[in-house]
PDB file of C-alpha atoms in Angstrom:
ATOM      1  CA  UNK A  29      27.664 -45.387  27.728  1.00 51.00           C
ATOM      2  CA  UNK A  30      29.897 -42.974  25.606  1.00 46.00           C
ATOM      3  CA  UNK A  31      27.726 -44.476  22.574  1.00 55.00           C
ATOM      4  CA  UNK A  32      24.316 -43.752  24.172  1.00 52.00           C
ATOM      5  CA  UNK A  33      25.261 -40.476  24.938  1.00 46.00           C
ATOM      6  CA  UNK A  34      26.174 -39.583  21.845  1.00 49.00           C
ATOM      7  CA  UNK A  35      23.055 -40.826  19.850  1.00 52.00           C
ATOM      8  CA  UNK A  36      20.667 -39.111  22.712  1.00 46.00           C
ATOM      9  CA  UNK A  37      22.819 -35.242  21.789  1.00 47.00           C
ATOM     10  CA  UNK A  38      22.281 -36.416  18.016  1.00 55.00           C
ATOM     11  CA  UNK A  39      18.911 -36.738  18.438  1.00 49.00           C
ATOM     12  CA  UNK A  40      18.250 -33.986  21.006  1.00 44.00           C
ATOM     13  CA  UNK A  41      19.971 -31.201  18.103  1.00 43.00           C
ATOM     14  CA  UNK A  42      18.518 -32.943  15.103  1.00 50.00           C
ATOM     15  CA  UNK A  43      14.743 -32.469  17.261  1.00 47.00           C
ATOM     16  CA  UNK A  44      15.723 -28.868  17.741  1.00 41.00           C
ATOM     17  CA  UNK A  45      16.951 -28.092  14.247  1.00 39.00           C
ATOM     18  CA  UNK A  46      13.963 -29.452  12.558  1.00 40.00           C
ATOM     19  CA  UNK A  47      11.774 -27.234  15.083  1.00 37.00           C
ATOM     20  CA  UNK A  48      13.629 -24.776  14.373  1.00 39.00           C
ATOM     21  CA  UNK A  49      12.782 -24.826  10.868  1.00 39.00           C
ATOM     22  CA  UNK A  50       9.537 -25.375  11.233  1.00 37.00           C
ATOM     23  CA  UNK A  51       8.876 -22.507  13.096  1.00 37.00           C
ATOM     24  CA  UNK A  52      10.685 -20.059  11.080  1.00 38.00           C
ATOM     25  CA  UNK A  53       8.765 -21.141   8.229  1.00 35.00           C
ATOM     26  CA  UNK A  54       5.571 -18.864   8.057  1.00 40.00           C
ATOM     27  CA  UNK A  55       2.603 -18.034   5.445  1.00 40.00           C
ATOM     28  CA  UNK A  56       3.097 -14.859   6.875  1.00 43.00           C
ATOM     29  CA  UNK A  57       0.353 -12.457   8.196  1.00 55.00           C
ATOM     30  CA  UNK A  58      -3.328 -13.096   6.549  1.00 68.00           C
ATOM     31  CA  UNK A  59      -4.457  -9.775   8.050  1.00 84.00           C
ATOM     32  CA  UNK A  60      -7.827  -7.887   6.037  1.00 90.00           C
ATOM     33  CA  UNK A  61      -6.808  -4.510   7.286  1.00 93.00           C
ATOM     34  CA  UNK A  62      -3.808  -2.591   6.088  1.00 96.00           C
ATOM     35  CA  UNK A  63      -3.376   1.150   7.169  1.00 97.00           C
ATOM     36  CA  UNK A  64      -0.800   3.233   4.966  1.00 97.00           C
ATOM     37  CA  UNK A  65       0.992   6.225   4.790  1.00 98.00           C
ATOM     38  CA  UNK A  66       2.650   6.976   1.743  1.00 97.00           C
ATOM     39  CA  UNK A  67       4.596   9.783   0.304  1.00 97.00           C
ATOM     40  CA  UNK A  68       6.044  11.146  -3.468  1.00 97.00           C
ATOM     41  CA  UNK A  69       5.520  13.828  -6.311  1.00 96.00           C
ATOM     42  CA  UNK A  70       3.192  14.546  -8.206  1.00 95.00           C
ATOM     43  CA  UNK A  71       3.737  16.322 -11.854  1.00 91.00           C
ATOM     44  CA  UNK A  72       0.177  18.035 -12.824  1.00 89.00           C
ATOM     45  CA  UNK A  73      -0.784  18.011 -16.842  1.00 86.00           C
ATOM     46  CA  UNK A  74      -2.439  20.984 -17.271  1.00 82.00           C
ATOM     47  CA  UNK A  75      -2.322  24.248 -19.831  1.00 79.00           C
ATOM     48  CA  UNK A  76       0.241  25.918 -17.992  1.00 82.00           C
ATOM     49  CA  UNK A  77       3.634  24.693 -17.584  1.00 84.00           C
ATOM     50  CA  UNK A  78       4.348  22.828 -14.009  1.00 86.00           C
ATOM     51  CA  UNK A  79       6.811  21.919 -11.329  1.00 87.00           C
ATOM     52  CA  UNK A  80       7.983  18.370  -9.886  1.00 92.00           C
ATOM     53  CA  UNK A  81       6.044  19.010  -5.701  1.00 93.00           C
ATOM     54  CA  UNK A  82       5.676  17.077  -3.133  1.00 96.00           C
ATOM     55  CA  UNK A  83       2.682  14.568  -2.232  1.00 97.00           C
ATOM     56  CA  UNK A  84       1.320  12.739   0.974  1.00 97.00           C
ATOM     57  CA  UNK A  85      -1.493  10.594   1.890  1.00 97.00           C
ATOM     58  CA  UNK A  86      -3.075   8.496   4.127  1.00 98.00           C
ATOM     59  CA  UNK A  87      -4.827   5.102   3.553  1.00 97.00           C
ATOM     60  CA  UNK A  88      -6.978   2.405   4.888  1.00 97.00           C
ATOM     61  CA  UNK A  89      -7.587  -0.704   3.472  1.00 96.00           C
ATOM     62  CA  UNK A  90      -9.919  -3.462   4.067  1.00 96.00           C
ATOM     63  CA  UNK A  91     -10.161  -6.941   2.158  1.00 94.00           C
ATOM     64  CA  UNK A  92     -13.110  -8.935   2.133  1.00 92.00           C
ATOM     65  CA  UNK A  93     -11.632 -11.460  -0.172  1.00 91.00           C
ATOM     66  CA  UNK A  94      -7.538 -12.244  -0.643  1.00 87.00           C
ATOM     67  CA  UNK A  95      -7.628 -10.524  -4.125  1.00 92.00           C
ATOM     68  CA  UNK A  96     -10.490  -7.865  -3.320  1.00 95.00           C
ATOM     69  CA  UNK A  97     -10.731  -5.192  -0.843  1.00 96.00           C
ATOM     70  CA  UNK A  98     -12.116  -1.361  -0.459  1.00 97.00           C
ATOM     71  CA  UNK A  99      -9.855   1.632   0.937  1.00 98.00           C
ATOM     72  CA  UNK A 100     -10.471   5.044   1.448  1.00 97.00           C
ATOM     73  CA  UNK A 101      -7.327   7.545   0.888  1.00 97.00           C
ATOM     74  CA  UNK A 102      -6.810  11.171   1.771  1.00 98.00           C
ATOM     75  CA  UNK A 103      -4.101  12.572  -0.196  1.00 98.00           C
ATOM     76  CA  UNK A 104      -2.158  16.372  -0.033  1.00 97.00           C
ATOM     77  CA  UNK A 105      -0.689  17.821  -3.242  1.00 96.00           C
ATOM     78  CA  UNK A 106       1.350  20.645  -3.559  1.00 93.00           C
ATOM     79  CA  UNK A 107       0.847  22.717  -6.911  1.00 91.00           C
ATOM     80  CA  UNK A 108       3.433  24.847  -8.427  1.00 88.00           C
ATOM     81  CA  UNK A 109       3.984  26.624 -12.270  1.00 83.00           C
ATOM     82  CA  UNK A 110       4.508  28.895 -14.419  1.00 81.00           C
ATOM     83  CA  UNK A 111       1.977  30.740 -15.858  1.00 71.00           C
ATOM     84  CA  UNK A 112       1.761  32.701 -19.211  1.00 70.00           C
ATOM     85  CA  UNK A 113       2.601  35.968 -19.288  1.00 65.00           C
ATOM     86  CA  UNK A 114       0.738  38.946 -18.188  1.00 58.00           C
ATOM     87  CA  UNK A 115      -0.652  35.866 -15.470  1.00 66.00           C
ATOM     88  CA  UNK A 116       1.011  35.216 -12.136  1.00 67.00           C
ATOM     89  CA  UNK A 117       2.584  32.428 -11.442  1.00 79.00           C
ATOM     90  CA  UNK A 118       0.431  29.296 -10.075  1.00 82.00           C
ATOM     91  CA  UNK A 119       0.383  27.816  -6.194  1.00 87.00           C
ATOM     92  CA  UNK A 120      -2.304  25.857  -4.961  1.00 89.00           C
ATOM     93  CA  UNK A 121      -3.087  23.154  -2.090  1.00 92.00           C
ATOM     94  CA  UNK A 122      -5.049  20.450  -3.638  1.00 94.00           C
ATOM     95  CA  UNK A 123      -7.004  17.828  -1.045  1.00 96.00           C
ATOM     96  CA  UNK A 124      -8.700  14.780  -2.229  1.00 97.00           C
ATOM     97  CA  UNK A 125     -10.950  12.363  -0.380  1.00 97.00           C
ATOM     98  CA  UNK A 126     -11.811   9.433  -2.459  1.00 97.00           C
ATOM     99  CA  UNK A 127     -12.838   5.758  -2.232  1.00 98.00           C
ATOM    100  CA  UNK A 128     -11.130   3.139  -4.103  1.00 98.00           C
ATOM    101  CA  UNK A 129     -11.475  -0.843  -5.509  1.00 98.00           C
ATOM    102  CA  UNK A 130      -8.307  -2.635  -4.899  1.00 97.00           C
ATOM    103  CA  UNK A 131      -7.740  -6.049  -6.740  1.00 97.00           C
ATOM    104  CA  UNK A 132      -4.614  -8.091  -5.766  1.00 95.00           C
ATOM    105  CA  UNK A 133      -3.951  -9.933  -9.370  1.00 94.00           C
ATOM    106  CA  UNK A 134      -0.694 -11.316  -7.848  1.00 93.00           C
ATOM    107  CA  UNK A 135      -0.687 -12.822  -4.305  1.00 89.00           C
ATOM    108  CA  UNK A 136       2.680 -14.568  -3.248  1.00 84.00           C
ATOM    109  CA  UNK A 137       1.758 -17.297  -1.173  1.00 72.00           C
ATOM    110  CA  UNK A 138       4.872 -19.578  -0.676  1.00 66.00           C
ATOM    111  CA  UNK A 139       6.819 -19.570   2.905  1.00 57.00           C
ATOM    112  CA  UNK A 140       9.102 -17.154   3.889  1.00 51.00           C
ATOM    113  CA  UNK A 141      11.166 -16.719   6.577  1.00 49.00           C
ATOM    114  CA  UNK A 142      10.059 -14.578   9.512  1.00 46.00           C
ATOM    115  CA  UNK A 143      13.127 -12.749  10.628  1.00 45.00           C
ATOM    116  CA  UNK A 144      13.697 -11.405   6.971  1.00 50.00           C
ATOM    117  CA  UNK A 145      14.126  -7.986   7.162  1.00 55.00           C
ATOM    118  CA  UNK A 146      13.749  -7.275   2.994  1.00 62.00           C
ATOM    119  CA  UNK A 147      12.566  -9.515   0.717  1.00 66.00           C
ATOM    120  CA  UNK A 148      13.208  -8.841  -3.080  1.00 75.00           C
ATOM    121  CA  UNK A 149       9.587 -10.790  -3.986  1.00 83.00           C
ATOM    122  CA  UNK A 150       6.702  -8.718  -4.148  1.00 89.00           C
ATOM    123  CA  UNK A 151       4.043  -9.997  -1.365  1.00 88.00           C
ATOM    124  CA  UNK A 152       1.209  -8.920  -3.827  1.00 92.00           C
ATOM    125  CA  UNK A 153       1.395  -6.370  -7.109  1.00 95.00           C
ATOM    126  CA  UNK A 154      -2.695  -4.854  -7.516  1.00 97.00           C
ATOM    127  CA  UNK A 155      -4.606  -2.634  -9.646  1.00 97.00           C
ATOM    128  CA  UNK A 156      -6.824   0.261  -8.258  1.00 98.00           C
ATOM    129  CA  UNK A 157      -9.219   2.503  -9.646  1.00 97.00           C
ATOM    130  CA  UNK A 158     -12.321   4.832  -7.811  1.00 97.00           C
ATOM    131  CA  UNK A 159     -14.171   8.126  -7.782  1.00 97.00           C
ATOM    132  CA  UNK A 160     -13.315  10.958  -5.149  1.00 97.00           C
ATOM    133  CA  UNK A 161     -14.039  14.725  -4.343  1.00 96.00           C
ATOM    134  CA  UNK A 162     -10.980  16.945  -5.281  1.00 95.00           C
ATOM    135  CA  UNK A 163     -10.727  20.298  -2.976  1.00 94.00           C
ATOM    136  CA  UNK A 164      -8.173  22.937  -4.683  1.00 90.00           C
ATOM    137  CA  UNK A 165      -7.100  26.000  -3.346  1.00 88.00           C
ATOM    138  CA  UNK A 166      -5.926  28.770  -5.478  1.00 83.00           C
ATOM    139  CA  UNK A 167      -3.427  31.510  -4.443  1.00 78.00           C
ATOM    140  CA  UNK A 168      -4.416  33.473  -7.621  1.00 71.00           C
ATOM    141  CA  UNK A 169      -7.979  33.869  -5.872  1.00 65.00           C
ATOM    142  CA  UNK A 170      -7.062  34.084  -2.399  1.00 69.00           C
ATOM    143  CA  UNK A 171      -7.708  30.377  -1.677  1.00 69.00           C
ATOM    144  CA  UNK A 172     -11.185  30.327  -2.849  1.00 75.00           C
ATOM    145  CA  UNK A 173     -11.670  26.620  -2.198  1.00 86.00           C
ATOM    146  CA  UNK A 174     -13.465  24.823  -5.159  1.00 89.00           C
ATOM    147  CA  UNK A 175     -14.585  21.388  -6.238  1.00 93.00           C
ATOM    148  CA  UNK A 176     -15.048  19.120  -8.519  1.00 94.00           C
ATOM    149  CA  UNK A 177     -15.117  15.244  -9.233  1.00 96.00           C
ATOM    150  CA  UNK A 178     -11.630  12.635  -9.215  1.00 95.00           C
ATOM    151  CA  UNK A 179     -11.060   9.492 -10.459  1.00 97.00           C
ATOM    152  CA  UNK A 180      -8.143   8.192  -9.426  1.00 97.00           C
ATOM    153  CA  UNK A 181      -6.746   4.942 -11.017  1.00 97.00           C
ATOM    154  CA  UNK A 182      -3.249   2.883 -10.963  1.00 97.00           C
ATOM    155  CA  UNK A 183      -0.867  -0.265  -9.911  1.00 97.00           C
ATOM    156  CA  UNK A 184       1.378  -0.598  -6.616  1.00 96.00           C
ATOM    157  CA  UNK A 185       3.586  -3.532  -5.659  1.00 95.00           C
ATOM    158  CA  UNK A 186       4.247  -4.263  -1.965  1.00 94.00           C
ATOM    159  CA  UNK A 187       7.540  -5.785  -0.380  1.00 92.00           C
ATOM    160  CA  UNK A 188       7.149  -7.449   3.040  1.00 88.00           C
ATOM    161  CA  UNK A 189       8.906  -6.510   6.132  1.00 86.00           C
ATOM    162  CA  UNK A 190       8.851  -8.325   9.098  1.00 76.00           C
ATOM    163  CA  UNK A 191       5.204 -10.202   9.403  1.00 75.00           C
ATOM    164  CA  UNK A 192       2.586  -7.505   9.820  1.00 85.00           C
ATOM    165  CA  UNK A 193       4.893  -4.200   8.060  1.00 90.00           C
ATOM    166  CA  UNK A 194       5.762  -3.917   4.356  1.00 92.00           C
ATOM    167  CA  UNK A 195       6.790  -0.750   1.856  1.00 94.00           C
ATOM    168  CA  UNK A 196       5.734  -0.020  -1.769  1.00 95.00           C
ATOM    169  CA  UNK A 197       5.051   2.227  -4.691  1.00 97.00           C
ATOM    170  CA  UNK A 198       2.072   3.339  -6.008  1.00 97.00           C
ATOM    171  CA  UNK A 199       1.775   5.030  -9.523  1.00 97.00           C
ATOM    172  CA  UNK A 200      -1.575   6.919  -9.319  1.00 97.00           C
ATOM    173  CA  UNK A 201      -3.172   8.941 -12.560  1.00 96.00           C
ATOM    174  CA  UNK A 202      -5.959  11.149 -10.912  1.00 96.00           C
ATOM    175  CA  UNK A 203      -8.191  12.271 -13.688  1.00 94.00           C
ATOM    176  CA  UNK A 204     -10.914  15.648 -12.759  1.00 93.00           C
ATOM    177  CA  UNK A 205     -13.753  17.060 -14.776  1.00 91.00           C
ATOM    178  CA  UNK A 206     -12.379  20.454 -14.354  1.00 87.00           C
ATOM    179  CA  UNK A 207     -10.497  22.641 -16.490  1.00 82.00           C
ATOM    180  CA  UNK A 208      -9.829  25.658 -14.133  1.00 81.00           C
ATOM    181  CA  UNK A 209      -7.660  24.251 -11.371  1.00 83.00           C
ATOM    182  CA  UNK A 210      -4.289  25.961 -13.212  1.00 78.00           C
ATOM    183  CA  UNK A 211      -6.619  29.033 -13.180  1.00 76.00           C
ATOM    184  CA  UNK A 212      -5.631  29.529 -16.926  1.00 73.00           C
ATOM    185  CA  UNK A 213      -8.977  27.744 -18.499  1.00 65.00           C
ATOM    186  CA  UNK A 214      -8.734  26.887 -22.196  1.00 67.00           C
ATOM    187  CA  UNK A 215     -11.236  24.815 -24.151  1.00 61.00           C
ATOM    188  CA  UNK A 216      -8.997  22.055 -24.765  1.00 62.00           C
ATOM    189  CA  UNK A 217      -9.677  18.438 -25.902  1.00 62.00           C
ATOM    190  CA  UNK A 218      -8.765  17.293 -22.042  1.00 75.00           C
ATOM    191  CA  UNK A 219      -9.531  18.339 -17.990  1.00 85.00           C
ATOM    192  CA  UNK A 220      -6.416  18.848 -16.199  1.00 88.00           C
ATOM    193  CA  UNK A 221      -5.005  15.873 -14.079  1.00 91.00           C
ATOM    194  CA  UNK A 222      -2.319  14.785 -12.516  1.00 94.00           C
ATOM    195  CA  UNK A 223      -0.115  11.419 -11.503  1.00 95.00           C
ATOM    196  CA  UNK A 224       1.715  10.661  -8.252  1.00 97.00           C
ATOM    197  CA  UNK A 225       3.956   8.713  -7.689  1.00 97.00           C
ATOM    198  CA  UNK A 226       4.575   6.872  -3.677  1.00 97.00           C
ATOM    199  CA  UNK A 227       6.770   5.440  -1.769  1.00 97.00           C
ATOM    200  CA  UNK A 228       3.948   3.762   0.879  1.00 97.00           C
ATOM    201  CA  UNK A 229       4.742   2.157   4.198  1.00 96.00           C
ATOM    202  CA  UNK A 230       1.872  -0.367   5.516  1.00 96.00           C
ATOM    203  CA  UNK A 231       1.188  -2.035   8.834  1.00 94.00           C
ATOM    204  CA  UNK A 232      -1.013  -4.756   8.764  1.00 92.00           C
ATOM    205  CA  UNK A 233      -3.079  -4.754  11.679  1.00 90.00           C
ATOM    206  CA  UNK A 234      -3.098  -8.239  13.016  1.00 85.00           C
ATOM    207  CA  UNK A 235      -6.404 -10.184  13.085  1.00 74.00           C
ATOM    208  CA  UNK A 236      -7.422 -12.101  16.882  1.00 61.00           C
ATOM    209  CA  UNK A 237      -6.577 -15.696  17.650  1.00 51.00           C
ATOM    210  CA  UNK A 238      -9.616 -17.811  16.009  1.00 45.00           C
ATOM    211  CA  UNK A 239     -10.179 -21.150  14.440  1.00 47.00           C
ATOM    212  CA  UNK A 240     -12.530 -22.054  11.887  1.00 46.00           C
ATOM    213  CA  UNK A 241     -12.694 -21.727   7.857  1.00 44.00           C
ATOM    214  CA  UNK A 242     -13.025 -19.148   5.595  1.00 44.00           C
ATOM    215  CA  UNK A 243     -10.534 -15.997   4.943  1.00 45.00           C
ATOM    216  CA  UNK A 244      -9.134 -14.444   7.631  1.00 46.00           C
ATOM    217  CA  UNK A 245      -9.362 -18.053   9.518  1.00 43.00           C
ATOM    218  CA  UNK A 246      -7.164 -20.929   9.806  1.00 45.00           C
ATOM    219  CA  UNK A 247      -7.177 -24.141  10.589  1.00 43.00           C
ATOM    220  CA  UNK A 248      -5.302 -27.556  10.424  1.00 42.00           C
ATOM    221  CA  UNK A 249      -6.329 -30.897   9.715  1.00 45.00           C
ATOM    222  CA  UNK A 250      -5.179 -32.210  13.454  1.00 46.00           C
ATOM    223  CA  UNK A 251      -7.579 -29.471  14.761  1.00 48.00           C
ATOM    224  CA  UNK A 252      -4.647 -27.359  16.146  1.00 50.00           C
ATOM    225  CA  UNK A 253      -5.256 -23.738  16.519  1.00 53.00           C
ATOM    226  CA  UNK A 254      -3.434 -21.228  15.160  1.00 57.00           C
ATOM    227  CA  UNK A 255      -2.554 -17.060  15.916  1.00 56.00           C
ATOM    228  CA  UNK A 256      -2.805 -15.498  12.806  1.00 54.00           C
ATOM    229  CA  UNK A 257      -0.360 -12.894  14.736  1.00 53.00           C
ATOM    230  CA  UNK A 258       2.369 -14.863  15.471  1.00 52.00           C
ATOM    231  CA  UNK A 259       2.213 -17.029  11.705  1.00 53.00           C
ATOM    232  CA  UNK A 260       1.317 -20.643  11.197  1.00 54.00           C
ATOM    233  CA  UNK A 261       3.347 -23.674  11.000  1.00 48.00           C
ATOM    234  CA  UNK A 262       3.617 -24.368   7.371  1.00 43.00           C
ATOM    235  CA  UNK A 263       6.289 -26.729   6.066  1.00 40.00           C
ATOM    236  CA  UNK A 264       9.614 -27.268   6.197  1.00 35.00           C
ATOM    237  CA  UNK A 265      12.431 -25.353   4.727  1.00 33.00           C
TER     238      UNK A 265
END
């Protein structure tokens, strides 16, 4: 009896371990919308000398493929410098709008546990490049607003944490057709620009409960459905 009972608690915990396992072992979230906010400096290259300020934005992202998706950003910059003498010195509130291509040429896809709170492998590193209207205002001419065309192109790497929440950095170079945002224009062989550079915190907003095929979808060969917001039973560890 003593025997029996101790081959039915063997098998009960060795059952629960290997459950265990296999839920905590997770794809992770295979969401196509990812809203960010993100914030940094930003070090304008222009003809007058400037000042390390502070940048913010805000993001939404949506992918149509794994590797391919299309977010719109609005992003704050804070302008500061020093202007030549017999000019004073240069403040301005710059605003851009702009629409961007996002390609994902690294997507980690191996399991992960889904109580790790940091994980030290990127979740996807992506390229970015678009075309956006640039708002600056100008203390020099009592915040005249003016415009002009961006083009704002760079790399980010993402970090997961938790399922649906991760944090990055984003190295942005936002090139303008303008020449006059310093308010010092000089027929140079360049426009002024500027790069940023974010920290970015991103939830993932968690797609509905669905079967089928396709992104966005899953599915299992047993015809078992899956939540897409709660993981999917993958392997073991």
């Amino acid at each position: 009896m003593k025997r029996i009972t101790f081959i039915f608690i063997c098998v009960i915990l060795s059952c629960s371990v290997s459950f265990g396992q296999l839920k905590k072992s997770r794809i992770g979230s295979n969401s196509k919308q990812y809203v960010s906010l993100s914030g940094g400096a930003n070090k304008p290259l222009m003809d007058i000398h400037t000042d390390f300020e502070p940048s913010c934005s805000f993001s939404y992202t949506y992918y149509f493929l794994p590797k391919l998706g299309l977010r719109g950003a609005l992003e704050y910059n804070w302008f500061t410098g020093q202007s030549p003498v017999g000019h004073p010195n240069y403040y301005a509130h710059i605003v851009e709008l702009s629409a961007q291509v996002v390609f994902n040429y690294y997507v980690y896809t191996g399991s992960r546990r889904e109580n790790n709170s940091v994980s030290f492998i990127p979740e996807r590193a992506y390229i970015f490049g678009g075309i956006g209207a640039l708002c600056y205002l100008r203390e020099q001419v009592n915040y005249a607003p003016a415009f002009t065309a961006s083009f704002p192109i760079g790399t980010g790497l993402q970090f997961p944490i938790r399922d649906n929440w991760a944090w990055g950095i984003d190295f942005t170079w936002h090139f303008t057709i303008a020449d006059d945002i310093d308010n010092y224009p000089v027929q140079k062989s360049f426009t002024d620009g500027y790069p940023t550079l974010m920290l970015t915190f991103t939830y993932k907003i968690p797609d509905q409960k669905r079967s089928g095929t396709g992104y966005g979808y899953k599915s299992s060969k047993k015809g078992l459905k899956c939540d897409p917001r709660k993981g999917c039973e993958f392997t073991f560890d």
